[in-house]
Amino acid sequence: MYTDKVMDHFSNPRNVGEIEKASGVGEVGNAKCGDIMRIYLDVEDNIIKDIKFKTFGCGAAIATSSMVTEMVKGKTIDEALEVTNKAVAKALGGLPPAKMHCSNLAADALHKAIEDYKKKLKSDSYN
Amino acid sequence: MRRVYMDHSATTPVRSEVAQLVTGYFTETFGNASSVHAYGREARKGVENAREQIASLIKAKPEEIFFTSGGTEADNMAIIGTVMANRDKGKHIITTQIEHHAVLDTCKYLEGQGFEVTYLPVDDYANIDIGQLKAAIREDTILISIMHVNNEVGTILPIKEIGQIAKEKNIFLHVDAVQSFGKIPIDVNEMNIDLLSASGHKIYAPKGIGCLYLRKGIKLSPLFFGGSQERKRRPGTENVPGIVGFGLSAELAGKEMEVEIIRLTGLRDKLINGILEKIPESQLNGNRTNRLPGHVNVSLRYIEGESLLLMLDMKGIAASSGSACTSGSLDPSHVLMAMGICHEVAHGSLRLTLGKISTEEDINYVLEVLPEIVEKLRSMSPLFNSMEIDNREECSTCTLTK
């Protein structure tokens, strides 16, 4: 039911973990639905220097989280904002139709983390 | 790679004696059991022999056994057939919240047809309260449909007590025995069962064959029309190979039951104890002792069932889960929900069901592999040992026992 690429990212997920003193953290989903994705960013000079994720969820949830981190690591914030859930699924060679909505939220988590980073940046500049 | 099949509640392999017999009925004894000639007579003999084999396993009379395409059809036939034939007596049905969908969806359908259904709640161990059953009985209750063993958590329900109540109140009792038939003793007379559903592929017979036990004298409207097979209760050319296979597997299950119960209970308890000992924050779902031999259901917190199944599969272990991803809906198992288990814990449920082919080495292998997999998934989970654990509403009200 899953593509080889999904299974590869599921069984060898890239960039698992947390970042201490992250520039931004974003989380989507909830335990009730069975999916929670959290993304940690380390941004320097507008570039995503490091990115880590932690995910509670099905195979697709873990694979999309892993894929999104790989897609934006080293990219600028603006480039990262252009990555969509659909693009993540495409990069994985597609997801089963049932998974397209419930587990394909990794880009949303990334965007939330960027939002968090921008908010922090703003409040820092006031100080 | 080692392969371990621990999903016997889903289906079982056809045992070789049965496969051999069935093959003969495909290629040589292939007659239509309704035909007059020798081919037909030989097939008929096989069918009637199987009817006796199955009847004797549950202490019924052969003429009380009606072959169906499986457990789901038997459940539909029992429930719809009884209430339609007895609708002049009432319109109320009592069942439980933890039935298989073959029963639940049939009841839902009947609600749309003007019948009223009470779905009894269950306790933490997936057991009903007899007092609540008594209280639910109305003047117009015509049928009680309660499963013998729950397919997801393995709890054995008190059918004998339920049968006593049904008999006193003159209400028909249907028992979905798909998970218990051939595995633990059933006596339809002692337990006062009026209708009972069973399935072949759960006891090493082929898929596509099951039966309904219907106590003599009970009116039943058929679901199908078009022939006089199964005394007009279930028209259609008999699935003779399936029927003879089911008959033999039932007979063998009866012969081996006593020994197999002891063996599977031992393996089950070893597996349960091993998991609870080796994996922190794990819990057994269902009762420790009042459960089907060979049936294990645990919840492993902070991880999700589907990813657990995928990782087990990579290690050659076949299991199942009550997580939403595997139930095909947004909600996790209705059984675990009815037991009051919170969503997060239900999503991390794992069902391991043992059978004839299970060995102690299989248990050891699972106990070696499972803790590593759980650890790997937990290390990825934001719910486990996180730097910033949010005080999520559901998680905070959620303990390991409830």
Short mmCIF file of C-alpha atoms in Angstrom, two decimals:
data_model
loop_
_atom_site.label_atom_id
_atom_site.label_comp_id
_atom_site.label_asym_id
_atom_site.label_seq_id
_atom_site.Cartn_x
_atom_site.Cartn_y
_atom_site.Cartn_z
CA MET A 1 0.00 0.00 0.00
CA TYR A 2 2.97 2.35 0.56
CA THR A 3 5.62 3.19 -2.06
CA ASP A 4 9.24 2.08 -1.56
CA LYS A 5 10.17 5.69 -0.92
CA VAL A 6 7.61 5.96 1.88
CA MET A 7 8.87 2.71 3.39
CA ASP A 8 12.46 3.96 3.13
CA HIS A 9 11.67 7.20 4.98
CA PHE A 10 9.53 5.28 7.48
CA SER A 11 12.16 2.71 8.33
CA ASN A 12 15.16 5.08 8.13
CA PRO A 13 13.69 8.43 9.07
CA ARG A 14 15.98 11.42 8.50
CA ASN A 15 16.48 14.17 11.09
CA VAL A 16 14.62 12.61 14.01
CA GLY A 17 15.00 14.44 17.27
CA GLU A 18 14.67 17.80 18.94
CA ILE A 19 16.69 21.00 18.83
CA GLU A 20 17.54 22.68 22.09
CA LYS A 21 16.90 26.43 21.98
CA ALA A 22 15.24 26.06 18.58
CA SER A 23 14.62 29.17 16.50
CA GLY A 24 11.08 27.96 15.93
CA VAL A 25 8.84 25.00 16.83
CA GLY A 26 5.64 24.01 15.06
CA GLU A 27 3.13 21.31 15.90
CA VAL A 28 0.03 19.98 14.15
CA GLY A 29 -2.46 17.19 14.84
CA ASN A 30 -3.57 15.74 18.15
CA ALA A 31 -3.37 12.48 20.03
CA LYS A 32 -7.08 11.90 19.58
CA CYS A 33 -6.70 11.57 15.83
CA GLY A 34 -3.60 9.48 16.23
CA ASP A 35 -1.23 11.93 14.54
CA ILE A 36 1.02 14.57 16.08
CA MET A 37 3.92 16.12 14.19
CA ARG A 38 6.36 18.53 15.74
CA ILE A 39 9.11 20.31 13.80
CA TYR A 40 12.11 22.11 15.31
CA LEU A 41 14.09 24.71 13.33
CA ASP A 42 17.54 26.18 13.72
CA VAL A 43 17.61 29.25 11.47
CA GLU A 44 20.65 31.37 10.81
CA ASP A 45 20.78 34.26 8.30
CA ASN A 46 17.36 33.29 7.02
CA ILE A 47 18.64 29.81 6.18
CA ILE A 48 17.40 26.56 7.77
CA LYS A 49 20.71 25.34 9.18
CA ASP A 50 19.18 22.41 11.00
CA ILE A 51 15.75 20.84 11.23
CA LYS A 52 14.49 17.98 13.39
CA PHE A 53 11.15 16.29 13.85
CA LYS A 54 9.23 14.13 16.30
CA THR A 55 6.09 12.37 15.15
CA PHE A 56 3.46 10.16 16.74
CA GLY A 57 1.48 8.56 13.96
CA CYS A 58 1.15 6.05 11.19
CA GLY A 59 3.72 5.13 8.56
CA ALA A 60 2.67 8.01 6.29
CA ALA A 61 2.91 10.53 9.13
CA ILE A 62 6.47 9.49 9.93
CA ALA A 63 7.56 9.33 6.28
CA THR A 64 6.14 12.76 5.38
CA SER A 65 7.81 14.31 8.44
CA SER A 66 11.13 12.82 7.46
CA MET A 67 10.71 13.89 3.82
CA VAL A 68 9.83 17.49 4.62
CA THR A 69 12.95 17.88 6.76
CA GLU A 70 15.08 16.58 3.92
CA MET A 71 13.40 18.89 1.41
CA VAL A 72 14.05 22.13 3.29
CA LYS A 73 17.32 21.58 5.12
CA GLY A 74 19.78 24.24 3.88
CA LYS A 75 17.02 26.19 2.12
CA THR A 76 15.93 29.74 2.84
CA ILE A 77 12.81 30.47 4.84
CA ASP A 78 11.04 31.72 1.71
CA GLU A 79 11.90 28.56 -0.18
CA ALA A 80 10.67 26.46 2.72
CA LEU A 81 7.37 28.33 2.78
CA GLU A 82 6.75 27.24 -0.78
CA VAL A 83 6.79 23.54 0.15
CA THR A 84 3.25 22.17 0.32
CA ASN A 85 1.77 18.97 1.75
CA LYS A 86 1.05 17.93 -1.82
CA ALA A 87 4.69 18.43 -2.82
CA VAL A 88 5.82 16.28 0.13
CA ALA A 89 3.46 13.49 -0.91
CA LYS A 90 4.69 13.78 -4.50
CA ALA A 91 8.32 13.58 -3.40
CA LEU A 92 7.45 10.31 -1.67
CA GLY A 93 6.03 8.88 -4.89
CA GLY A 94 2.47 9.40 -3.67
CA LEU A 95 0.43 8.31 -0.65
CA PRO A 96 -2.62 6.03 -0.45
CA PRO A 97 -5.78 8.16 -0.93
CA ALA A 98 -6.92 7.58 2.66
CA LYS A 99 -3.65 9.04 3.93
CA MET A 100 -3.67 12.21 1.84
CA HIS A 101 -5.74 14.12 4.38
CA CYS A 102 -5.20 12.58 7.79
CA SER A 103 -1.45 12.01 7.75
CA ASN A 104 -0.12 14.43 5.17
CA LEU A 105 0.44 17.45 7.43
CA ALA A 106 4.21 17.73 7.60
CA ALA A 107 4.39 20.94 5.54
CA ASP A 108 1.78 22.47 7.85
CA ALA A 109 4.01 21.68 10.83
CA LEU A 110 6.97 23.22 9.00
CA HIS A 111 5.01 26.39 8.22
CA LYS A 112 3.92 26.65 11.83
CA ALA A 113 7.54 26.35 12.94
CA ILE A 114 8.49 29.15 10.53
CA GLU A 115 5.62 31.26 11.86
CA ASP A 116 6.91 30.66 15.37
CA TYR A 117 10.42 31.66 14.26
CA LYS A 118 9.14 34.89 12.70
CA LYS A 119 7.15 35.71 15.81
CA LYS A 120 10.22 35.19 18.00
CA LEU A 121 12.30 37.30 15.64
CA LYS A 122 9.82 40.15 15.91
CA SER A 123 9.66 40.06 19.71
CA ASP A 124 13.47 39.85 19.87
CA SER A 125 13.89 42.92 17.69
CA TYR A 126 11.72 44.92 20.04
CA ASN A 127 14.03 44.16 22.96
CA MET B 1 13.95 -14.05 7.78
CA ARG B 2 11.91 -15.68 10.49
CA ARG B 3 8.17 -15.32 9.92
CA VAL B 4 5.74 -15.43 12.81
CA TYR B 5 2.00 -15.42 12.26
CA MET B 6 0.19 -13.96 15.24
CA ASP B 7 -3.11 -12.97 13.70
CA HIS B 8 -5.21 -16.11 14.15
CA SER B 9 -8.27 -14.06 15.11
CA ALA B 10 -8.17 -12.60 11.59
CA THR B 11 -7.82 -15.92 9.84
CA THR B 12 -6.01 -19.26 10.09
CA PRO B 13 -4.20 -21.47 7.59
CA VAL B 14 -6.22 -24.41 6.29
CA ARG B 15 -4.88 -27.48 8.05
CA SER B 16 -3.42 -30.10 5.74
CA GLU B 17 -5.95 -32.86 6.54
CA VAL B 18 -8.70 -30.40 5.66
CA ALA B 19 -6.98 -29.11 2.51
CA GLN B 20 -6.57 -32.68 1.30
CA LEU B 21 -10.22 -33.53 1.89
CA VAL B 22 -11.42 -30.31 0.27
CA THR B 23 -9.31 -30.88 -2.84
CA GLY B 24 -11.01 -34.23 -3.38
CA TYR B 25 -14.39 -32.50 -3.31
CA PHE B 26 -13.23 -30.01 -5.94
CA THR B 27 -11.89 -32.54 -8.39
CA GLU B 28 -13.58 -35.89 -7.79
CA THR B 29 -16.60 -35.67 -5.52
CA PHE B 30 -17.72 -32.55 -7.34
CA GLY B 31 -21.43 -33.32 -7.73
CA ASN B 32 -24.27 -30.97 -6.92
CA ALA B 33 -25.62 -32.22 -3.61
CA SER B 34 -29.18 -31.83 -4.94
CA SER B 35 -28.61 -34.15 -7.91
CA VAL B 36 -30.14 -37.61 -7.98
CA HIS B 37 -27.17 -39.42 -9.53
CA ALA B 38 -24.19 -40.97 -7.76
CA TYR B 39 -22.12 -37.76 -8.01
CA GLY B 40 -24.90 -35.87 -6.29
CA ARG B 41 -25.43 -38.54 -3.66
CA GLU B 42 -21.73 -38.61 -2.77
CA ALA B 43 -21.68 -34.84 -2.37
CA ARG B 44 -24.86 -34.98 -0.26
CA LYS B 45 -23.24 -37.58 1.97
CA GLY B 46 -20.31 -35.25 2.56
CA VAL B 47 -22.61 -32.35 3.41
CA GLU B 48 -24.71 -34.33 5.87
CA ASN B 49 -21.63 -35.81 7.52
CA ALA B 50 -20.26 -32.29 8.03
CA ARG B 51 -23.59 -31.21 9.51
CA GLU B 52 -23.26 -33.97 12.11
CA GLN B 53 -19.62 -33.07 12.85
CA ILE B 54 -20.52 -29.44 13.46
CA ALA B 55 -23.69 -30.16 15.44
CA SER B 56 -21.86 -32.51 17.76
CA LEU B 57 -19.25 -29.84 18.62
CA ILE B 58 -21.94 -27.61 20.14
CA LYS B 59 -24.33 -30.37 21.29
CA ALA B 60 -26.95 -29.45 18.70
CA LYS B 61 -28.95 -31.68 16.37
CA PRO B 62 -27.68 -31.96 12.77
CA GLU B 63 -30.97 -30.59 11.39
CA GLU B 64 -30.38 -27.43 13.43
CA ILE B 65 -27.26 -26.51 11.41
CA PHE B 66 -27.62 -24.33 8.29
CA PHE B 67 -24.58 -23.65 6.15
CA THR B 68 -23.84 -20.07 5.10
CA SER B 69 -21.04 -18.21 3.33
CA GLY B 70 -19.47 -17.31 6.67
CA GLY B 71 -19.92 -15.59 10.01
CA THR B 72 -21.19 -12.30 8.62
CA GLU B 73 -23.98 -13.95 6.67
CA ALA B 74 -24.90 -16.11 9.66
CA ASP B 75 -25.13 -12.98 11.86
CA ASN B 76 -27.29 -11.18 9.30
CA MET B 77 -29.49 -14.21 8.80
CA ALA B 78 -29.92 -14.80 12.54
CA ILE B 79 -30.79 -11.24 13.46
CA ILE B 80 -32.80 -10.09 10.46
CA GLY B 81 -34.41 -13.52 10.04
CA THR B 82 -35.61 -13.73 13.65
CA VAL B 83 -36.91 -10.21 14.04
CA MET B 84 -38.69 -10.23 10.68
CA ALA B 85 -40.38 -13.53 11.49
CA ASN B 86 -41.37 -12.31 14.98
CA ARG B 87 -42.18 -8.67 14.39
CA ASP B 88 -45.78 -9.26 15.46
CA LYS B 89 -44.41 -9.97 18.96
CA GLY B 90 -42.30 -6.84 19.32
CA LYS B 91 -39.70 -4.55 17.85
CA HIS B 92 -36.98 -4.34 20.47
CA ILE B 93 -33.50 -5.86 20.20
CA ILE B 94 -30.76 -5.91 22.85
CA THR B 95 -27.09 -6.17 21.91
CA THR B 96 -23.79 -4.71 23.15
CA GLN B 97 -21.53 -1.87 22.09
CA ILE B 98 -18.65 -4.26 21.46
CA GLU B 99 -20.20 -6.59 18.87
CA HIS B 100 -18.55 -7.22 15.53
CA HIS B 101 -19.78 -4.90 12.78
CA ALA B 102 -21.64 -7.84 11.25
CA VAL B 103 -24.00 -7.51 14.21
CA LEU B 104 -23.75 -3.75 14.86
CA ASP B 105 -24.36 -2.71 11.26
CA THR B 106 -27.23 -5.19 10.94
CA CYS B 107 -28.83 -3.66 14.03
CA LYS B 108 -28.30 -0.18 12.61
CA TYR B 109 -30.03 -1.31 9.42
CA LEU B 110 -32.95 -2.65 11.44
CA GLU B 111 -33.27 0.65 13.32
CA GLY B 112 -33.95 2.19 9.92
CA GLN B 113 -36.66 -0.43 9.41
CA GLY B 114 -38.56 0.60 12.54
CA PHE B 115 -36.93 -1.67 15.12
CA GLU B 116 -35.47 -0.30 18.35
CA VAL B 117 -32.07 -1.40 19.61
CA THR B 118 -30.40 -1.13 23.03
CA TYR B 119 -26.60 -1.27 22.88
CA LEU B 120 -25.42 -2.37 26.32
CA PRO B 121 -22.26 -0.64 27.58
CA VAL B 122 -19.32 -2.65 28.91
CA ASP B 123 -16.87 -2.29 31.79
CA ASP B 124 -13.08 -1.82 31.66
CA TYR B 125 -12.69 -5.50 30.77
CA ALA B 126 -15.24 -5.48 27.94
CA ASN B 127 -17.79 -7.35 30.01
CA ILE B 128 -21.46 -6.52 30.36
CA ASP B 129 -23.36 -6.01 33.59
CA ILE B 130 -26.08 -8.62 33.99
CA GLY B 131 -28.18 -6.14 35.97
CA GLN B 132 -28.09 -3.72 33.05
CA LEU B 133 -29.16 -6.49 30.69
CA LYS B 134 -32.13 -7.34 32.92
CA ALA B 135 -33.06 -3.68 33.17
CA ALA B 136 -32.93 -3.27 29.38
CA ILE B 137 -35.49 -6.01 28.76
CA ARG B 138 -38.89 -4.65 27.72
CA GLU B 139 -42.29 -6.14 27.04
CA ASP B 140 -41.57 -5.95 23.33
CA THR B 141 -37.99 -7.32 23.39
CA ILE B 142 -37.80 -10.13 20.86
CA LEU B 143 -34.08 -10.79 20.50
CA ILE B 144 -30.87 -10.59 22.50
CA SER B 145 -27.71 -10.80 20.39
CA ILE B 146 -24.46 -11.01 22.35
CA MET B 147 -21.08 -12.32 21.26
CA HIS B 148 -19.40 -15.21 23.09
CA VAL B 149 -15.84 -13.92 22.76
CA ASN B 150 -14.88 -10.42 21.71
CA ASN B 151 -12.70 -10.49 18.61
CA GLU B 152 -10.55 -7.52 19.59
CA VAL B 153 -9.79 -8.05 23.25
CA GLY B 154 -10.64 -11.73 23.75
CA THR B 155 -13.04 -11.29 26.68
CA ILE B 156 -15.36 -14.26 27.25
CA LEU B 157 -18.91 -13.04 27.90
CA PRO B 158 -21.20 -14.83 30.40
CA ILE B 159 -23.42 -16.53 27.82
CA LYS B 160 -24.80 -19.13 30.24
CA GLU B 161 -26.13 -16.43 32.58
CA ILE B 162 -27.46 -14.44 29.64
CA GLY B 163 -29.13 -17.57 28.26
CA GLN B 164 -30.83 -18.21 31.59
CA ILE B 165 -32.29 -14.70 31.59
CA ALA B 166 -33.39 -14.93 27.95
CA LYS B 167 -35.10 -18.23 28.63
CA GLU B 168 -36.94 -16.93 31.70
CA LYS B 169 -38.16 -13.91 29.76
CA ASN B 170 -38.99 -15.95 26.67
CA ILE B 171 -36.69 -13.91 24.42
CA PHE B 172 -34.58 -15.45 21.66
CA LEU B 173 -30.82 -15.45 22.24
CA HIS B 174 -28.43 -15.19 19.31
CA VAL B 175 -24.72 -15.69 20.01
CA ASP B 176 -21.99 -14.61 17.60
CA ALA B 177 -19.52 -17.40 18.34
CA VAL B 178 -17.13 -16.72 15.47
CA GLN B 179 -14.18 -16.29 17.85
CA SER B 180 -15.07 -19.07 20.29
CA PHE B 181 -16.44 -21.89 18.11
CA GLY B 182 -13.98 -24.78 18.17
CA LYS B 183 -11.74 -23.01 20.68
CA ILE B 184 -13.65 -23.21 23.95
CA PRO B 185 -16.59 -25.45 24.91
CA ILE B 186 -20.08 -24.49 23.75
CA ASP B 187 -23.23 -26.37 24.69
CA VAL B 188 -26.28 -24.75 23.12
CA ASN B 189 -28.64 -26.54 25.51
CA GLU B 190 -26.78 -25.88 28.72
CA MET B 191 -26.25 -22.24 27.66
CA ASN B 192 -29.81 -21.81 26.34
CA ILE B 193 -28.64 -20.51 22.98
CA ASP B 194 -31.34 -20.28 20.30
CA LEU B 195 -29.19 -19.13 17.40
CA LEU B 196 -25.43 -19.22 16.97
CA SER B 197 -23.08 -18.01 14.23
CA ALA B 198 -19.80 -19.74 13.41
CA SER B 199 -17.13 -19.40 10.75
CA GLY B 200 -14.84 -21.93 9.12
CA HIS B 201 -11.71 -19.93 8.40
CA LYS B 202 -11.12 -19.10 12.06
CA ILE B 203 -10.66 -22.82 12.78
CA TYR B 204 -8.40 -23.98 9.93
CA ALA B 205 -11.14 -24.51 7.33
CA PRO B 206 -11.33 -22.54 4.06
CA LYS B 207 -12.74 -19.01 3.82
CA GLY B 208 -16.27 -18.59 2.50
CA ILE B 209 -17.95 -21.15 4.73
CA GLY B 210 -19.80 -20.75 7.99
CA CYS B 211 -23.00 -21.84 9.60
CA LEU B 212 -25.98 -20.79 11.64
CA TYR B 213 -27.30 -22.99 14.40
CA LEU B 214 -31.05 -22.46 14.66
CA ARG B 215 -32.90 -24.18 17.48
CA LYS B 216 -35.67 -26.41 16.22
CA GLY B 217 -39.05 -24.70 16.23
CA ILE B 218 -37.82 -21.12 15.93
CA LYS B 219 -39.31 -19.16 13.04
CA LEU B 220 -36.80 -17.53 10.72
CA SER B 221 -37.44 -15.48 7.59
CA PRO B 222 -34.83 -16.27 4.92
CA LEU B 223 -32.64 -13.55 3.43
CA PHE B 224 -32.29 -15.36 0.11
CA PHE B 225 -34.89 -16.87 -2.20
CA GLY B 226 -34.50 -19.26 -5.07
CA GLY B 227 -34.26 -22.89 -4.07
CA SER B 228 -34.95 -25.47 -1.43
CA GLN B 229 -31.37 -25.91 -0.22
CA GLU B 230 -30.83 -25.85 3.55
CA ARG B 231 -34.56 -26.44 3.90
CA LYS B 232 -35.34 -23.13 2.22
CA ARG B 233 -33.60 -21.20 4.99
CA ARG B 234 -30.58 -20.58 2.75
CA PRO B 235 -31.20 -21.29 -0.94
CA GLY B 236 -28.25 -21.63 -3.32
CA THR B 237 -26.10 -24.55 -4.41
CA GLU B 238 -24.18 -25.82 -1.41
CA ASN B 239 -20.47 -24.99 -1.17
CA VAL B 240 -19.70 -28.68 -0.78
CA PRO B 241 -15.88 -28.46 -0.57
CA GLY B 242 -16.15 -25.70 2.02
CA ILE B 243 -18.80 -27.56 3.98
CA VAL B 244 -16.86 -30.84 4.22
CA GLY B 245 -13.71 -28.88 5.14
CA PHE B 246 -15.58 -27.00 7.84
CA GLY B 247 -17.03 -30.29 9.15
CA LEU B 248 -13.64 -31.95 9.47
CA SER B 249 -11.98 -28.91 11.01
CA ALA B 250 -14.81 -28.70 13.58
CA GLU B 251 -14.40 -32.37 14.47
CA LEU B 252 -10.63 -32.02 14.85
CA ALA B 253 -11.03 -28.81 16.88
CA GLY B 254 -13.31 -30.69 19.26
CA LYS B 255 -10.85 -33.53 19.66
CA GLU B 256 -7.90 -31.23 20.27
CA MET B 257 -9.68 -28.59 22.30
CA GLU B 258 -8.74 -29.69 25.80
CA VAL B 259 -5.02 -29.97 25.07
CA GLU B 260 -4.96 -26.84 22.90
CA ILE B 261 -6.64 -24.71 25.58
CA ILE B 262 -3.90 -25.59 28.05
CA ARG B 263 -1.10 -25.07 25.54
CA LEU B 264 -2.38 -21.74 24.19
CA THR B 265 -3.17 -20.39 27.66
CA GLY B 266 0.43 -21.08 28.67
CA LEU B 267 1.84 -19.36 25.59
CA ARG B 268 -0.58 -16.46 25.96
CA ASP B 269 0.38 -15.83 29.57
CA LYS B 270 4.06 -16.03 28.76
CA LEU B 271 3.58 -13.43 26.04
CA ILE B 272 1.48 -11.13 28.24
CA ASN B 273 3.90 -11.34 31.17
CA GLY B 274 6.89 -10.82 28.90
CA ILE B 275 5.45 -7.70 27.27
CA LEU B 276 4.33 -6.13 30.54
CA GLU B 277 7.70 -6.89 32.11
CA LYS B 278 9.93 -5.76 29.26
CA ILE B 279 8.04 -2.72 28.00
CA PRO B 280 7.44 0.18 30.40
CA GLU B 281 4.08 1.92 30.19
CA SER B 282 2.37 -1.00 28.55
CA GLN B 283 -1.01 -2.32 29.62
CA LEU B 284 -3.12 -5.39 28.95
CA ASN B 285 -6.50 -4.65 27.39
CA GLY B 286 -9.21 -6.96 28.67
CA ASN B 287 -9.18 -9.34 31.58
CA ARG B 288 -6.10 -11.26 32.64
CA THR B 289 -7.77 -14.64 33.01
CA ASN B 290 -11.27 -14.36 31.56
CA ARG B 291 -10.00 -14.28 28.01
CA LEU B 292 -9.72 -16.59 25.05
CA PRO B 293 -6.68 -18.86 25.20
CA GLY B 294 -4.14 -17.49 22.73
CA HIS B 295 -5.58 -13.97 22.68
CA VAL B 296 -3.39 -11.01 23.66
CA ASN B 297 -4.24 -7.32 23.32
CA VAL B 298 -1.92 -4.72 24.78
CA SER B 299 -1.57 -0.96 24.50
CA LEU B 300 1.91 0.49 24.18
CA ARG B 301 1.69 4.13 25.05
CA TYR B 302 3.09 7.02 22.98
CA ILE B 303 3.14 5.05 19.74
CA GLU B 304 0.66 4.49 16.97
CA GLY B 305 -0.59 1.06 15.90
CA GLU B 306 -0.04 1.20 12.17
CA SER B 307 3.62 2.16 12.38
CA LEU B 308 4.03 -0.58 14.99
CA LEU B 309 2.48 -3.16 12.63
CA LEU B 310 4.70 -2.01 9.74
CA MET B 311 7.83 -2.39 11.85
CA LEU B 312 6.74 -5.80 13.14
CA ASP B 313 6.00 -6.84 9.56
CA MET B 314 9.54 -5.85 8.56
CA LYS B 315 10.72 -8.30 11.19
CA GLY B 316 8.38 -10.99 9.84
CA ILE B 317 5.75 -10.70 12.57
CA ALA B 318 2.09 -10.50 11.50
CA ALA B 319 -0.23 -8.83 14.01
CA SER B 320 -3.13 -6.36 14.08
CA SER B 321 -4.12 -3.17 15.85
CA GLY B 322 -7.19 -1.20 16.87
CA SER B 323 -5.71 2.12 15.78
CA ALA B 324 -7.77 4.42 13.56
CA CYS B 325 -5.35 3.95 10.68
CA THR B 326 -6.01 0.23 10.66
CA SER B 327 -9.72 0.43 11.43
CA GLY B 328 -10.29 2.41 8.25
CA SER B 329 -11.98 5.28 10.06
CA LEU B 330 -10.94 8.35 11.99
CA ASP B 331 -11.69 6.73 15.32
CA PRO B 332 -9.83 3.88 16.92
CA SER B 333 -11.54 0.58 17.71
CA HIS B 334 -15.14 0.91 18.95
CA VAL B 335 -14.42 -1.90 21.40
CA LEU B 336 -11.50 -0.13 23.11
CA MET B 337 -13.54 3.09 23.14
CA ALA B 338 -16.49 1.30 24.78
CA MET B 339 -14.09 -0.02 27.43
CA GLY B 340 -13.28 3.59 28.35
CA ILE B 341 -9.73 3.48 27.00
CA CYS B 342 -8.69 6.93 25.79
CA HIS B 343 -7.92 7.64 22.15
CA GLU B 344 -4.18 7.96 22.58
CA VAL B 345 -3.86 4.59 24.31
CA ALA B 346 -6.27 2.92 21.89
CA HIS B 347 -4.20 4.13 18.92
CA GLY B 348 -1.25 2.23 20.40
CA SER B 349 -3.08 -1.07 20.75
CA LEU B 350 -1.59 -4.30 19.47
CA ARG B 351 -3.45 -7.58 19.05
CA LEU B 352 -1.43 -10.80 18.95
CA THR B 353 -3.51 -13.94 18.49
CA LEU B 354 -1.99 -17.38 18.71
CA GLY B 355 -3.08 -20.65 17.17
CA LYS B 356 -2.10 -24.16 16.15
CA ILE B 357 1.09 -23.06 14.43
CA SER B 358 2.31 -20.89 17.32
CA THR B 359 5.31 -22.11 19.27
CA GLU B 360 7.30 -21.03 22.30
CA GLU B 361 10.09 -19.90 19.94
CA ASP B 362 7.57 -17.56 18.29
CA ILE B 363 6.80 -16.00 21.66
CA ASN B 364 10.51 -15.62 22.43
CA TYR B 365 11.11 -13.98 19.07
CA VAL B 366 8.31 -11.46 19.58
CA LEU B 367 9.56 -10.70 23.09
CA GLU B 368 13.01 -10.07 21.65
CA VAL B 369 11.90 -7.88 18.74
CA LEU B 370 8.94 -5.94 20.14
CA PRO B 371 10.73 -3.97 22.88
CA GLU B 372 13.33 -2.69 20.36
CA ILE B 373 10.62 -1.56 17.95
CA VAL B 374 8.67 0.17 20.71
CA GLU B 375 11.80 1.93 21.83
CA LYS B 376 12.56 3.11 18.31
CA LEU B 377 9.06 4.47 17.77
CA ARG B 378 8.97 6.09 21.18
CA SER B 379 12.25 7.84 20.46
CA MET B 380 10.45 9.43 17.51
CA SER B 381 7.30 10.28 19.42
CA PRO B 382 6.67 13.83 20.63
CA LEU B 383 4.49 12.34 23.37
CA PHE B 384 7.34 10.46 25.00
CA ASN B 385 10.00 12.00 27.22
CA SER B 386 9.74 15.29 25.43
CA MET B 387 11.54 18.47 26.45
CA GLU B 388 8.24 20.26 26.43
CA ILE B 389 5.31 18.07 27.33
CA ASP B 390 2.13 20.00 26.82
CA ASN B 391 -0.60 19.42 29.30
CA ARG B 392 -2.95 17.94 26.78
CA GLU B 393 -6.44 17.58 28.07
CA GLU B 394 -6.97 14.00 27.03
CA CYS B 395 -3.57 12.73 28.06
CA SER B 396 -3.79 14.28 31.48
CA THR B 397 -7.12 12.64 32.20
CA CYS B 398 -5.80 9.43 30.80
CA THR B 399 -4.12 6.93 33.12
CA LEU B 400 -2.78 3.51 32.32
CA THR B 401 -5.81 1.79 33.75
CA LYS B 402 -8.29 4.12 32.13
#
